[in-house]
Amino acid sequence: DSGVTQTPKHLITATGQRVTLRCSPRSGDLSVYWYQQSLDQGLQFLIQYYNGEERAKGNILERFSAQQFPDLHSELNLSSLELGDSALYFCASSVRGDTQETQYFGPGTRLLVL
Amino acid sequence: GQQVMQIPQYQHVQEGEDFTTYCNSSTTLSNIQWYKQRPGGHPVFLIQLVKSGEVKKQKRLTFQFGEAKKNSSLHITATQTTDVGTYFCAGKTLGRLYFGRGTQLTVWP
């Protein structure tokens, strides 16, 4: 158990819909990262937040957005969903958000878009 | 494009055989991390290498960072069925951490 929690574990929805994935970082960690893992693209970095502010952006689509709240939990919003958005979405956290730090991954949310 | 390339994508070995996965970058890496993801699980941090030419060992696992800090390898000696999973490297370059595609290791008993 990494100490990072993600909800829900599984999500099934239809194309065109919008969903919100939630992540609570490890106690004391200020930085949250979101990743998308699919069979054909591997582990893709989406976005990073540090203490409520966006720190780095990766391959995140415009249909996707995220935020980190004052209590440091984070949400990833996926809208106008397409079949290709079906994937495993991981959240990870670290203490300071330095790329030399270990990232602790949550169990992931498996999204299926039908 | 993929900043950190990892090969092979798949590796099937018999228990007791050795296994190696390689990561390469066209740019110099500040550091490289290795993660393991068990089937159905999430990536778990294994180790970080920072210095040029660095070699670190964890029991049967040996991690190397190239002299030019552009490549790295993970070698497992005498694989066991518990080694099954996908091994990812993640290198810091161009201000970001880039994950390789991973090598999926299957071990036959």
Short mmCIF file of C-alpha atoms in Angstrom, two decimals, chain B:
data_model
loop_
_atom_site.label_atom_id
_atom_site.label_comp_id
_atom_site.label_asym_id
_atom_site.label_seq_id
_atom_site.Cartn_x
_atom_site.Cartn_y
_atom_site.Cartn_z
CA GLY B 1 7.96 11.64 -29.60
CA GLN B 2 9.28 9.17 -27.08
CA GLN B 3 12.19 10.73 -25.19
CA VAL B 4 13.23 7.55 -23.42
CA MET B 5 13.27 4.35 -25.45
CA GLN B 6 13.12 1.01 -23.70
CA ILE B 7 13.76 -2.44 -25.15
CA PRO B 8 12.71 -5.15 -25.42
CA GLN B 9 8.96 -4.65 -25.14
CA TYR B 10 8.45 -8.26 -24.10
CA GLN B 11 10.73 -10.92 -22.66
CA HIS B 12 9.86 -14.51 -21.89
CA VAL B 13 12.35 -16.51 -19.87
CA GLN B 14 12.46 -19.78 -18.03
CA GLU B 15 12.90 -19.62 -14.29
CA GLY B 16 16.58 -19.45 -13.50
CA GLU B 17 17.56 -17.60 -16.67
CA ASP B 18 18.84 -14.05 -16.61
CA PHE B 19 16.94 -11.01 -17.88
CA THR B 20 18.02 -7.55 -19.00
CA THR B 21 16.08 -4.49 -20.07
CA TYR B 22 17.66 -1.39 -21.59
CA CYS B 23 16.76 2.28 -21.71
CA ASN B 24 18.21 4.86 -24.06
CA SER B 25 17.83 8.58 -24.41
CA SER B 26 19.06 10.88 -27.16
CA THR B 27 19.64 13.58 -24.56
CA THR B 28 21.63 13.46 -21.34
CA LEU B 29 19.60 12.37 -18.36
CA SER B 30 19.87 14.07 -14.99
CA ASN B 31 18.84 10.88 -13.27
CA ILE B 32 17.04 7.66 -14.03
CA GLN B 33 14.52 5.79 -11.94
CA TRP B 34 13.30 2.23 -12.26
CA TYR B 35 9.81 1.02 -11.42
CA LYS B 36 8.14 -2.37 -11.38
CA GLN B 37 4.47 -2.96 -12.09
CA ARG B 38 3.03 -6.34 -11.23
CA PRO B 39 0.13 -7.61 -13.38
CA GLY B 40 -2.98 -5.74 -12.30
CA GLY B 41 -0.97 -3.49 -10.01
CA HIS B 42 0.54 -0.05 -10.00
CA PRO B 43 4.14 1.06 -10.63
CA VAL B 44 6.35 0.72 -7.58
CA PHE B 45 9.64 2.56 -7.24
CA LEU B 46 12.73 0.33 -7.24
CA ILE B 47 15.76 2.62 -7.38
CA GLN B 48 17.24 5.87 -8.63
CA LEU B 49 20.62 6.38 -10.28
CA VAL B 50 22.19 9.82 -10.48
CA LYS B 51 25.92 9.54 -11.10
CA SER B 52 27.66 8.74 -14.37
CA GLY B 53 28.66 5.07 -14.47
CA GLU B 54 26.76 4.31 -11.28
CA VAL B 55 25.98 0.69 -10.47
CA LYS B 56 23.59 -0.35 -7.73
CA LYS B 57 22.51 -3.79 -6.63
CA GLN B 58 19.40 -5.04 -4.90
CA LYS B 59 19.78 -8.77 -4.27
CA ARG B 60 19.47 -10.33 -7.76
CA LEU B 61 18.83 -6.98 -9.48
CA THR B 62 21.69 -4.88 -10.87
CA PHE B 63 21.07 -1.37 -12.15
CA GLN B 64 23.56 0.56 -14.27
CA PHE B 65 23.71 4.15 -15.46
CA GLY B 66 25.88 4.75 -18.51
CA GLU B 67 29.01 6.88 -18.48
CA ALA B 68 27.37 9.41 -20.80
CA LYS B 69 24.17 9.35 -18.70
CA LYS B 70 22.17 8.52 -21.81
CA ASN B 71 21.44 4.89 -21.13
CA SER B 72 20.64 2.54 -18.31
CA SER B 73 20.01 -1.12 -17.78
CA LEU B 74 18.36 -3.43 -15.29
CA HIS B 75 19.69 -6.97 -15.07
CA ILE B 76 18.02 -9.74 -13.08
CA THR B 77 20.10 -12.81 -12.31
CA ALA B 78 18.42 -16.20 -12.05
CA THR B 79 14.85 -15.02 -12.50
CA GLN B 80 12.07 -16.29 -10.27
CA THR B 81 8.33 -16.39 -10.88
CA THR B 82 8.00 -13.50 -8.44
CA ASP B 83 9.93 -11.32 -10.88
CA VAL B 84 6.98 -11.33 -13.30
CA GLY B 85 5.77 -7.85 -14.22
CA THR B 86 6.56 -4.82 -16.31
CA TYR B 87 9.74 -2.90 -15.61
CA PHE B 88 9.80 0.79 -16.45
CA CYS B 89 12.64 3.22 -16.57
CA ALA B 90 11.97 6.93 -16.11
CA GLY B 91 14.59 9.49 -17.00
CA LYS B 92 14.72 13.18 -16.26
CA THR B 93 15.55 15.20 -19.36
CA LEU B 94 14.42 18.50 -20.84
CA GLY B 95 13.03 19.42 -17.42
CA ARG B 96 10.64 16.50 -17.18
CA LEU B 97 10.50 12.88 -16.17
CA TYR B 98 9.88 10.60 -19.15
CA PHE B 99 8.83 6.98 -18.75
CA GLY B 100 9.96 4.28 -21.12
CA ARG B 101 7.31 1.99 -22.61
CA GLY B 102 8.33 -0.77 -20.24
CA THR B 103 9.51 -4.34 -20.65
CA GLN B 104 6.96 -6.99 -19.79
CA LEU B 105 8.71 -9.97 -18.22
CA THR B 106 7.13 -13.41 -18.18
CA VAL B 107 8.83 -16.19 -16.26
CA TRP B 108 7.98 -19.84 -16.94
CA PRO B 109 8.33 -22.17 -13.97
#
